[in-house]
PDB file of C-alpha atoms in Angstrom:
ATOM      1  CA  MET Z 502       0.053   0.002   0.004  1.00 83.00           C
ATOM      2  CA  VAL Z 503       2.878   2.395   0.821  1.00 83.00           C
ATOM      3  CA  ARG Z 504       4.303   1.848  -2.699  1.00 88.00           C
ATOM      4  CA  LEU Z 505       1.024   2.450  -4.459  1.00 86.00           C
ATOM      5  CA  LEU Z 506       0.436   5.695  -2.360  1.00 84.00           C
ATOM      6  CA  ALA Z 507       3.848   6.889  -3.236  1.00 84.00           C
ATOM      7  CA  ALA Z 508       3.430   6.202  -6.844  1.00 87.00           C
ATOM      8  CA  SER Z 509       0.218   8.260  -7.073  1.00 86.00           C
ATOM      9  CA  GLY Z 510       1.660  10.999  -5.074  1.00 79.00           C
ATOM     10  CA  GLU Z 511      -0.568  10.516  -1.932  1.00 80.00           C
ATOM     11  CA  ARG Z 512       1.985   9.511   0.647  1.00 80.00           C
ATOM     12  CA  GLY Z 513       2.742  13.006   2.027  1.00 77.00           C
ATOM     13  CA  GLU Z 514       1.011  14.913   4.753  1.00 75.00           C
ATOM     14  CA  ARG Z 515      -2.690  15.270   4.035  1.00 74.00           C
ATOM     15  CA  ARG Z 516      -3.479  17.993   6.429  1.00 80.00           C
ATOM     16  CA  ALA Z 517      -3.293  21.627   5.558  1.00 82.00           C
ATOM     17  CA  GLN Z 518      -0.049  22.924   6.899  1.00 82.00           C
ATOM     18  CA  ARG Z 519       1.080  26.598   7.337  1.00 86.00           C
ATOM     19  CA  ALA Z 520       4.471  27.393   6.059  1.00 88.00           C
ATOM     20  CA  PRO Z 521       6.979  28.175   8.833  1.00 89.00           C
ATOM     21  CA  MET Z 522       6.994  31.951   9.665  1.00 92.00           C
ATOM     22  CA  LYS Z 523      10.136  34.077  10.189  1.00 92.00           C
ATOM     23  CA  HIS Z 524       9.772  36.589  13.021  1.00 91.00           C
ATOM     24  CA  ALA Z 525      12.188  39.359  13.869  1.00 91.00           C
ATOM     25  CA  LYS Z 526      14.175  38.749  17.010  1.00 88.00           C
ATOM     26  CA  PRO Z 527      13.290  41.145  19.859  1.00 84.00           C
ATOM     27  CA  ALA Z 528      16.297  43.191  20.808  1.00 87.00           C
ATOM     28  CA  LEU Z 529      16.526  45.470  23.768  1.00 84.00           C
ATOM     29  CA  THR Z 530      19.200  48.086  23.788  1.00 86.00           C
ATOM     30  CA  ALA Z 531      19.770  49.943  27.033  1.00 86.00           C
ATOM     31  CA  THR Z 532      21.226  53.491  26.605  1.00 87.00           C
ATOM     32  CA  ALA Z 533      21.209  54.412  30.350  1.00 89.00           C
ATOM     33  CA  PRO Z 534      20.860  52.730  33.665  1.00 86.00           C
ATOM     34  CA  ASN Z 535      17.368  51.719  34.934  1.00 87.00           C
ATOM     35  CA  PRO Z 536      15.021  52.008  31.900  1.00 89.00           C
ATOM     36  CA  ILE Z 537      15.074  48.276  31.139  1.00 90.00           C
ATOM     37  CA  TRP Z 538      14.916  45.595  33.839  1.00 91.00           C
ATOM     38  CA  THR Z 539      15.119  41.784  33.391  1.00 91.00           C
ATOM     39  CA  TRP Z 540      14.433  39.005  36.028  1.00 91.00           C
ATOM     40  CA  ASP Z 541      15.541  35.544  36.846  1.00 91.00           C
ATOM     41  CA  ILE Z 542      14.318  32.711  39.136  1.00 90.00           C
ATOM     42  CA  THR Z 543      16.973  30.431  40.777  1.00 91.00           C
ATOM     43  CA  ARG Z 544      16.369  27.458  42.986  1.00 90.00           C
ATOM     44  CA  PRO Z 545      19.163  27.270  45.600  1.00 91.00           C
ATOM     45  CA  ARG Z 546      19.239  24.304  47.933  1.00 91.00           C
ATOM     46  CA  GLY Z 547      17.866  24.331  51.390  1.00 88.00           C
ATOM     47  CA  PRO Z 548      19.321  22.904  54.544  1.00 89.00           C
ATOM     48  CA  LEU Z 549      17.755  19.464  54.080  1.00 91.00           C
ATOM     49  CA  PRO Z 550      17.732  17.068  51.036  1.00 92.00           C
ATOM     50  CA  GLY Z 551      14.951  17.903  48.635  1.00 89.00           C
ATOM     51  CA  VAL Z 552      14.325  21.178  50.091  1.00 89.00           C
ATOM     52  CA  PHE Z 553      14.766  24.154  47.615  1.00 90.00           C
ATOM     53  CA  TYR Z 554      13.841  27.850  47.932  1.00 91.00           C
ATOM     54  CA  CYS Z 555      12.908  30.195  45.047  1.00 90.00           C
ATOM     55  CA  LEU Z 556      15.230  33.329  44.637  1.00 91.00           C
ATOM     56  CA  TYR Z 557      13.498  35.882  42.458  1.00 92.00           C
ATOM     57  CA  VAL Z 558      15.956  38.601  41.165  1.00 94.00           C
ATOM     58  CA  VAL Z 559      15.308  41.811  39.183  1.00 94.00           C
ATOM     59  CA  LEU Z 560      18.295  43.042  37.245  1.00 93.00           C
ATOM     60  CA  ASP Z 561      19.113  46.266  35.516  1.00 93.00           C
ATOM     61  CA  LEU Z 562      20.071  45.280  31.883  1.00 89.00           C
ATOM     62  CA  LEU Z 563      22.890  47.825  31.281  1.00 90.00           C
ATOM     63  CA  SER Z 564      24.671  47.634  34.518  1.00 90.00           C
ATOM     64  CA  ARG Z 565      23.730  44.221  35.634  1.00 90.00           C
ATOM     65  CA  MET Z 566      23.143  45.483  39.096  1.00 92.00           C
ATOM     66  CA  THR Z 567      20.446  43.887  41.333  1.00 94.00           C
ATOM     67  CA  VAL Z 568      17.416  46.113  41.640  1.00 93.00           C
ATOM     68  CA  GLY Z 569      15.380  43.846  43.887  1.00 94.00           C
ATOM     69  CA  TRP Z 570      15.156  40.296  45.124  1.00 94.00           C
ATOM     70  CA  SER Z 571      12.853  38.025  47.144  1.00 90.00           C
ATOM     71  CA  LEU Z 572      13.523  34.587  48.691  1.00 90.00           C
ATOM     72  CA  ASN Z 573      10.421  32.389  49.040  1.00 86.00           C
ATOM     73  CA  ALA Z 574       9.816  28.697  49.879  1.00 81.00           C
ATOM     74  CA  PRO Z 575       7.383  27.570  47.240  1.00 73.00           C
ATOM     75  CA  LEU Z 576       7.386  28.436  43.565  1.00 68.00           C
ATOM     76  CA  CYS Z 577       4.309  30.656  43.141  1.00 69.00           C
ATOM     77  CA  ALA Z 578       2.859  32.980  40.485  1.00 72.00           C
ATOM     78  CA  SER Z 579       1.861  35.601  42.988  1.00 72.00           C
ATOM     79  CA  HIS Z 580       5.359  35.945  44.318  1.00 66.00           C
ATOM     80  CA  ALA Z 581       6.803  36.166  40.857  1.00 62.00           C
TER      81      ALA Z 581
END
């Protein structure tokens, strides 16, 4: 059956497929300190095995200085 379908050109994908789209990469350029901030979440180890904390850090993009941080026990959207 595979050979018969290939011979008649019916072996390819039959669903309608959209061609891949090319998007422009977002680029942020900081020209002065403090207009653009970025963030990161890190999970440092706690005192016991299997215990982790969530360290939320806000950084200035130009100077890479820490603007703010928070250390919480569970990973939660309201903390972020």
